[in-house]
């Protein structure tokens, strides 16, 4: 069974609630939201169906926050937060031993239950992510098998580049990332 993980850092995006409502309609039961404690009340309508995880209680062994040189001002820290989410997800998986994670961006709606449709899709112990070119990925939906594989990937992260550029370069260097098939 896959665990669905959404991340909401510092800036609340109301459309995440639409996403959660859609996931619940589809019958998902393992939904984690990794967010700041001060944002917990925003998720109150769905709290009984979610596992809210405080990012303040996660330990990032890579120290992304301290090492990143990404712009923290543009659009509320957009580039910083899009990359930071992966280090938060890693810290979460590591701390709680969660495996087989499907991470979706807050504005990406699924139209099927991943536990019914994606079984057997991920045949190797690799991270799967869609690429729109050989040099750039779109982290709209990502499969992460476990924190050990993710650690090996994040060890190669360039803290001066955003996530869209990083994973294509890491893919070439490590062979630990596959293209997520988005259609047959």
XYZ file of N, CA and C in Angstrom:
552
model
N 0.846 -1.184 0.000
C 0.000 0.000 0.000
C 0.883 1.236 0.000
N 0.536 2.193 -0.844
C 1.273 3.445 -0.919
C 0.784 4.421 0.147
N 1.697 5.237 0.631
C 1.344 6.357 1.502
C 1.431 7.620 0.668
N 0.384 8.414 0.687
C 0.388 9.685 -0.031
C 0.918 10.772 0.886
N 1.829 11.596 0.360
C 2.447 12.647 1.156
C 2.316 13.980 0.429
N 1.733 14.941 1.131
C 1.672 16.320 0.655
C 2.488 17.172 1.610
N 3.060 18.250 1.096
C 3.911 19.117 1.911
C 3.431 20.555 1.764
N 3.265 21.227 2.896
C 2.845 22.636 2.910
C 3.763 23.374 3.881
N 4.743 24.100 3.335
C 5.750 24.768 4.160
C 5.541 26.274 4.210
N 5.377 26.795 5.392
C 5.323 28.228 5.690
C 4.143 28.979 5.093
N 3.815 28.735 3.833
C 2.728 29.448 3.157
C 1.568 28.493 2.917
N 0.410 28.794 3.504
C -0.751 27.932 3.279
C -1.332 28.191 1.903
N -1.540 27.112 1.174
C -2.146 27.181 -0.153
C -3.513 26.507 -0.050
N -4.553 27.291 -0.130
C -5.900 26.779 0.123
C -6.283 25.621 -0.783
N -5.743 25.575 -1.994
C -6.103 24.509 -2.922
C -5.647 23.128 -2.444
N -4.776 23.055 -1.461
C -4.401 21.751 -0.916
C -5.627 21.049 -0.308
N -6.591 21.825 0.171
C -7.808 21.238 0.744
C -8.656 20.571 -0.338
N -8.704 21.173 -1.524
C -9.401 20.555 -2.653
C -8.728 19.235 -3.010
N -7.405 19.243 -2.983
C -6.638 18.042 -3.285
C -6.943 16.935 -2.261
N -6.936 17.283 -1.003
C -7.222 16.305 0.049
C -8.639 15.748 -0.098
N -9.601 16.612 -0.374
C -10.985 16.158 -0.570
C -11.057 15.157 -1.720
N -10.322 15.426 -2.796
C -10.295 14.518 -3.942
C -9.673 13.173 -3.565
N -8.570 13.208 -2.813
C -7.918 11.952 -2.395
C -8.854 11.111 -1.530
N -9.591 11.764 -0.662
C -10.536 11.041 0.196
C -11.688 10.458 -0.625
N -12.178 11.214 -1.608
C -13.241 10.711 -2.491
C -12.808 9.440 -3.216
N -11.518 9.381 -3.537
C -10.980 8.231 -4.265
C -10.685 7.039 -3.351
N -10.853 7.225 -2.037
C -10.682 6.128 -1.098
C -9.304 5.982 -0.493
N -8.465 6.989 -0.625
C -7.146 6.922 0.005
C -7.281 7.047 1.521
N -6.504 6.239 2.236
C -6.585 6.262 3.695
C -5.266 6.622 4.364
N -4.157 6.469 3.679
C -2.837 6.804 4.230
C -2.387 8.130 3.640
N -2.892 9.228 4.199
C -2.549 10.563 3.700
C -1.818 11.319 4.792
N -0.591 11.682 4.494
C 0.229 12.475 5.412
C 0.344 13.884 4.863
N 0.237 14.858 5.743
C 0.505 16.243 5.387
C 1.639 16.714 6.286
N 2.767 17.041 5.668
C 3.933 17.538 6.384
C 3.868 19.055 6.329
N 3.710 19.670 7.495
C 3.496 21.109 7.513
C 3.964 21.712 8.829
N 3.952 23.012 8.887
C 4.319 23.736 10.111
C 3.175 23.642 11.114
N 3.534 23.571 12.383
C 2.511 23.458 13.431
C 1.511 24.601 13.395
N 1.957 25.814 13.071
C 1.025 26.939 13.059
C -0.018 26.819 11.942
N 0.196 25.897 10.998
C -0.771 25.695 9.920
C -1.743 24.542 10.200
N -1.542 23.801 11.270
C -2.427 22.676 11.593
C -3.909 23.066 11.577
N -4.309 24.218 12.142
C -5.740 24.563 12.150
C -6.354 24.672 10.752
N -5.555 24.973 9.753
C -6.067 25.084 8.383
C -6.610 23.741 7.869
N -6.099 22.656 8.432
C -6.484 21.320 7.982
C -7.596 20.710 8.828
N -8.146 21.496 9.743
C -9.158 21.012 10.682
C -10.325 20.282 10.013
N -10.856 20.762 8.875
C -11.992 20.044 8.275
C -11.688 18.583 7.930
N -10.416 18.277 7.688
C -10.035 16.927 7.285
C -9.183 16.208 8.331
N -8.958 16.836 9.466
C -8.048 16.300 10.488
C -8.302 14.834 10.853
N -9.559 14.391 10.977
C -9.776 12.982 11.344
C -9.269 11.978 10.296
N -9.076 12.446 9.073
C -8.697 11.549 7.973
C -7.232 11.672 7.570
N -6.514 12.578 8.221
C -5.120 12.857 7.859
C -4.181 12.494 8.985
N -2.931 12.359 8.617
C -1.867 12.266 9.599
C -1.027 13.524 9.429
N -1.272 14.498 10.293
C -0.520 15.753 10.235
C 0.815 15.560 10.938
N 1.881 15.968 10.269
C 3.225 15.806 10.803
C 3.873 17.183 10.873
N 4.354 17.538 12.045
C 5.018 18.815 12.262
C 6.424 18.784 11.675
N 6.693 19.697 10.754
C 8.044 19.758 10.174
C 9.065 20.238 11.196
N 8.592 20.934 12.226
C 9.498 21.406 13.273
C 10.077 20.242 14.088
N 9.423 19.093 14.021
C 9.889 17.935 14.793
C 10.679 16.943 13.935
N 11.049 17.367 12.737
C 11.836 16.519 11.851
C 13.270 17.021 11.809
N 14.189 16.096 11.720
C 15.610 16.425 11.695
C 16.165 16.158 10.304
N 16.616 17.189 9.627
C 17.185 17.069 8.287
C 18.690 16.873 8.373
N 19.180 15.660 8.129
C 20.624 15.420 8.222
C 21.425 16.149 7.147
N 20.760 16.632 6.106
C 21.446 17.346 5.026
C 21.513 18.850 5.269
N 20.775 19.347 6.271
C 20.723 20.774 6.605
C 20.410 21.635 5.382
N 19.368 21.265 4.652
C 18.973 22.025 3.466
C 18.761 23.498 3.794
N 18.047 23.756 4.873
C 17.716 25.136 5.244
C 18.980 25.992 5.406
N 20.003 25.438 6.030
C 21.244 26.169 6.250
C 22.148 26.234 5.040
N 22.055 25.257 4.151
C 22.976 25.166 3.018
C 22.429 25.743 1.715
N 21.126 25.850 1.598
C 20.530 26.304 0.338
C 20.865 27.767 0.058
N 21.160 28.045 -1.200
C 21.386 29.426 -1.638
C 20.245 29.897 -2.537
N 19.146 29.145 -2.565
C 18.003 29.509 -3.399
C 17.294 30.738 -2.842
N 16.674 31.484 -3.732
C 15.961 32.710 -3.391
C 14.814 32.412 -2.424
N 14.854 33.054 -1.261
C 13.808 32.855 -0.254
C 12.762 33.971 -0.285
N 12.925 34.932 -1.191
C 12.005 36.056 -1.250
C 10.987 35.967 -2.370
N 11.385 35.513 -3.540
C 10.505 35.454 -4.702
C 9.277 34.596 -4.421
N 8.093 35.155 -4.609
C 6.812 34.464 -4.421
C 6.756 33.687 -3.115
N 7.135 34.345 -2.021
C 7.062 33.718 -0.704
C 8.057 32.589 -0.511
N 9.160 32.645 -1.250
C 10.187 31.611 -1.141
C 9.904 30.398 -2.008
N 9.240 30.603 -3.130
C 8.810 29.506 -3.994
C 9.927 28.512 -4.312
N 11.039 28.984 -4.854
C 12.114 28.059 -5.253
C 12.734 27.371 -4.047
N 12.855 28.088 -2.969
C 13.394 27.496 -1.749
C 12.489 26.368 -1.254
N 11.192 26.640 -1.169
C 10.247 25.660 -0.631
C 10.056 24.448 -1.538
N 10.112 24.665 -2.875
C 9.927 23.511 -3.758
C 11.048 22.498 -3.576
N 12.239 22.962 -3.294
C 13.349 22.046 -3.043
C 13.352 21.546 -1.601
N 13.033 22.419 -0.664
C 13.033 22.033 0.765
C 12.099 20.870 1.033
N 11.001 20.779 0.297
C 10.026 19.713 0.542
C 10.643 18.323 0.454
N 11.622 18.148 -0.420
C 12.217 16.820 -0.569
C 13.053 16.436 0.650
N 13.667 17.406 1.273
C 14.441 17.136 2.477
C 13.515 16.896 3.666
N 12.366 17.551 3.655
C 11.343 17.319 4.680
C 10.761 15.914 4.516
N 10.477 15.527 3.272
C 9.944 14.183 3.027
C 10.967 13.133 3.465
N 12.222 13.347 3.135
C 13.267 12.402 3.530
C 13.335 12.278 5.055
N 13.338 13.411 5.745
C 13.413 13.397 7.213
C 12.208 12.666 7.803
N 11.039 12.879 7.222
C 9.816 12.205 7.667
C 9.925 10.691 7.471
N 10.324 10.268 6.283
C 10.427 8.837 5.985
C 11.448 8.167 6.903
N 12.541 8.869 7.118
C 13.616 8.340 7.968
C 13.153 8.197 9.428
N 12.489 9.228 9.933
C 12.067 9.224 11.334
C 10.984 8.181 11.613
N 10.025 8.060 10.701
C 8.875 7.192 10.953
C 8.927 5.849 10.214
N 9.983 5.626 9.440
C 10.119 4.360 8.731
C 9.072 4.138 7.651
N 8.524 5.205 7.109
C 7.503 5.096 6.073
C 8.185 4.784 4.736
N 7.623 3.814 4.028
C 8.145 3.394 2.725
C 7.048 3.507 1.678
N 7.434 3.372 0.440
C 6.494 3.397 -0.688
C 5.614 4.645 -0.666
N 6.291 5.776 -0.764
C 5.622 7.082 -0.724
C 5.310 7.565 -2.136
N 4.103 8.042 -2.295
C 3.735 8.803 -3.491
C 3.573 10.243 -3.016
N 4.440 11.109 -3.505
C 4.338 12.529 -3.168
C 3.692 13.231 -4.352
N 2.666 14.007 -4.073
C 2.058 14.827 -5.117
C 2.117 16.280 -4.680
N 2.283 17.145 -5.673
C 2.269 18.569 -5.377
C 0.859 18.972 -4.983
N 0.762 20.040 -4.240
C -0.516 20.458 -3.668
C -1.562 20.834 -4.704
N -1.126 21.190 -5.907
C -2.061 21.587 -6.956
C -2.223 20.514 -8.032
N -1.824 19.298 -7.723
C -1.955 18.192 -8.677
C -3.031 17.238 -8.173
N -4.112 17.146 -8.920
C -5.205 16.249 -8.549
C -5.016 14.890 -9.196
N -5.256 13.854 -8.433
C -5.281 12.502 -8.969
C -6.725 12.161 -9.317
N -6.886 11.269 -10.293
C -8.228 10.867 -10.700
C -8.412 9.356 -10.569
N -7.528 8.726 -9.798
C -7.640 7.307 -9.521
C -6.973 7.032 -8.185
N -7.319 5.903 -7.611
C -6.693 5.487 -6.359
C -5.368 4.823 -6.719
N -4.272 5.364 -6.237
C -2.948 4.849 -6.592
C -2.761 3.404 -6.159
N -3.436 2.986 -5.109
C -3.304 1.607 -4.633
C -3.985 0.611 -5.567
N -4.853 1.085 -6.419
C -5.502 0.220 -7.400
C -4.805 0.289 -8.755
N -4.301 1.454 -9.107
C -3.793 1.671 -10.464
C -2.273 1.581 -10.616
N -1.516 1.813 -9.546
C -0.057 1.859 -9.696
C 0.680 0.625 -9.193
N -0.044 -0.343 -8.677
C 0.600 -1.580 -8.203
C 1.350 -2.209 -9.380
N 2.617 -2.536 -9.158
C 3.440 -3.151 -10.193
C 4.124 -2.175 -11.132
N 3.848 -0.897 -11.003
C 4.458 0.112 -11.880
C 5.930 0.318 -11.532
N 6.246 0.284 -10.269
C 7.604 0.579 -9.809
C 8.329 -0.735 -9.552
N 9.070 -1.192 -10.554
C 9.673 -2.516 -10.504
C 11.069 -2.525 -9.899
N 11.686 -1.362 -9.774
C 13.028 -1.285 -9.217
C 13.025 -0.386 -7.988
N 13.998 -0.572 -7.122
C 14.158 0.280 -5.944
C 14.804 1.589 -6.363
N 14.021 2.409 -7.041
C 14.493 3.694 -7.534
C 13.410 4.739 -7.307
N 13.813 5.992 -7.344
C 12.871 7.094 -7.306
C 12.328 7.257 -8.724
N 11.029 7.448 -8.840
C 10.398 7.661 -10.145
C 9.814 9.064 -10.168
N 10.113 9.797 -11.228
C 9.665 11.182 -11.358
C 9.473 11.490 -12.846
N 8.461 12.270 -13.220
C 8.298 12.595 -14.644
C 9.319 13.637 -15.104
N 9.791 13.455 -16.319
C 10.701 14.405 -16.962
C 10.013 14.950 -18.200
N 10.131 16.263 -18.416
C 9.580 16.827 -19.649
C 10.680 17.056 -20.688
N 11.942 16.997 -20.266
C 13.088 17.025 -21.177
C 14.185 16.174 -20.533
N 15.305 16.019 -21.230
C 16.422 15.269 -20.649
C 17.110 16.050 -19.533
N 16.850 17.345 -19.476
C 17.534 18.203 -18.505
C 16.642 18.704 -17.383
N 15.354 18.376 -17.401
C 14.455 18.931 -16.396
C 13.336 17.951 -16.062
N 13.052 17.876 -14.773
C 11.939 17.056 -14.308
C 10.829 17.960 -13.795
N 9.655 17.396 -13.711
C 8.496 18.084 -13.139
C 8.034 17.227 -11.968
N 8.286 17.686 -10.758
C 8.035 16.877 -9.559
C 6.572 16.893 -9.130
N 5.689 16.779 -10.095
C 4.260 16.814 -9.821
C 3.790 15.578 -9.069
N 4.351 14.436 -9.419
C 4.060 13.176 -8.741
C 5.366 12.384 -8.707
N 5.725 11.923 -7.519
C 7.013 11.268 -7.327
C 6.808 10.015 -6.482
N 7.443 8.930 -6.893
C 7.452 7.716 -6.088
C 8.814 7.604 -5.410
N 8.810 7.406 -4.095
C 10.033 7.260 -3.317
C 9.922 5.936 -2.549
N 10.803 4.968 -2.844
C 10.659 3.653 -2.210
C 10.979 3.630 -0.719
N 12.069 4.286 -0.323
C 12.439 4.301 1.091
C 13.476 5.391 1.350
N 13.755 5.631 2.610
C 14.669 6.722 2.964
C 16.123 6.403 2.611
N 16.495 5.136 2.538
C 17.874 4.787 2.185
C 18.188 5.170 0.734
N 17.313 4.802 -0.179
C 17.491 5.181 -1.590
C 17.469 6.703 -1.707
N 16.526 7.325 -1.000
C 16.394 8.779 -1.069
C 17.658 9.457 -0.521
N 18.255 8.908 0.516
C 19.510 9.454 1.053
C 20.595 9.455 -0.009
N 20.718 8.338 -0.724
C 21.745 8.226 -1.765
C 21.540 9.250 -2.874
N 20.305 9.588 -3.132
C 19.985 10.594 -4.149
C 20.294 11.994 -3.615
N 19.810 12.301 -2.418
C 19.986 13.643 -1.860
C 21.441 13.968 -1.537
N 22.290 12.956 -1.394
C 23.730 13.196 -1.186
C 24.348 13.957 -2.356
N 23.716 13.888 -3.511
C 24.230 14.531 -4.726
C 23.527 15.853 -5.033
N 22.698 16.320 -4.136
C 21.888 17.521 -4.389
C 22.766 18.765 -4.426
N 22.554 19.599 -5.424
C 23.258 20.877 -5.556
C 22.378 21.948 -4.896
N 22.817 22.487 -3.783
C 22.008 23.413 -2.983
C 21.830 24.790 -3.624
N 22.456 24.997 -4.768
C 22.292 26.254 -5.487
C 21.335 26.149 -6.659
N 20.806 24.948 -6.920
C 19.872 24.730 -8.028
C 18.544 24.231 -7.487
N 17.486 24.502 -8.245
C 16.164 24.054 -7.805
C 15.948 22.577 -8.120
N 14.869 22.043 -7.613
C 14.582 20.613 -7.767
C 14.377 20.205 -9.222
N 13.886 21.105 -10.067
C 13.621 20.767 -11.461
C 14.906 20.450 -12.228
N 15.997 21.041 -11.820
C 17.284 20.788 -12.465
C 18.060 19.692 -11.750
N 17.943 19.631 -10.455
C 18.732 18.703 -9.659
C 18.509 17.233 -10.006
N 17.266 16.811 -10.078
C 17.017 15.383 -10.232
C 17.464 14.837 -11.589
N 17.448 15.669 -12.630
C 17.953 15.177 -13.922
C 19.463 14.965 -13.859
N 20.173 15.848 -13.183
C 21.624 15.676 -13.031
C 21.945 14.480 -12.135
N 21.190 14.336 -11.048
C 21.414 13.205 -10.142
C 21.092 11.888 -10.852
N 20.088 11.916 -11.688
C 19.715 10.721 -12.467
C 20.901 10.243 -13.298
N 21.567 11.168 -13.973
C 22.715 10.818 -14.820
C 23.880 10.269 -13.996
N 24.103 10.851 -12.828
C 25.249 10.447 -11.995
C 25.040 9.141 -11.250
N 23.822 8.870 -10.805
C 23.615 7.736 -9.899
C 22.874 6.553 -10.508
N 22.041 6.797 -11.487
C 21.200 5.723 -12.014
C 20.095 5.305 -11.056
N 19.850 6.112 -10.028
C 18.836 5.773 -9.020
C 17.474 6.412 -9.283
N 17.345 7.085 -10.409
C 16.090 7.772 -10.731
C 15.610 7.295 -12.100
N 14.336 6.956 -12.160
C 13.710 6.539 -13.410
C 12.624 7.541 -13.797
N 12.307 7.552 -15.077
C 11.207 8.377 -15.558
C 9.887 7.732 -15.134
N 9.049 8.501 -14.458
C 7.749 7.993 -14.073
C 6.865 7.971 -15.319
N 6.338 6.805 -15.649
C 5.489 6.745 -16.858
C 4.159 7.445 -16.595
N 3.898 8.516 -17.323
C 2.674 9.278 -17.079
C 1.559 8.887 -18.047
N 1.885 8.069 -19.061
C 0.864 7.511 -19.930
C 1.440 6.259 -20.569
N 0.561 5.403 -21.089
C 1.026 4.161 -21.721
C 1.401 4.405 -23.161
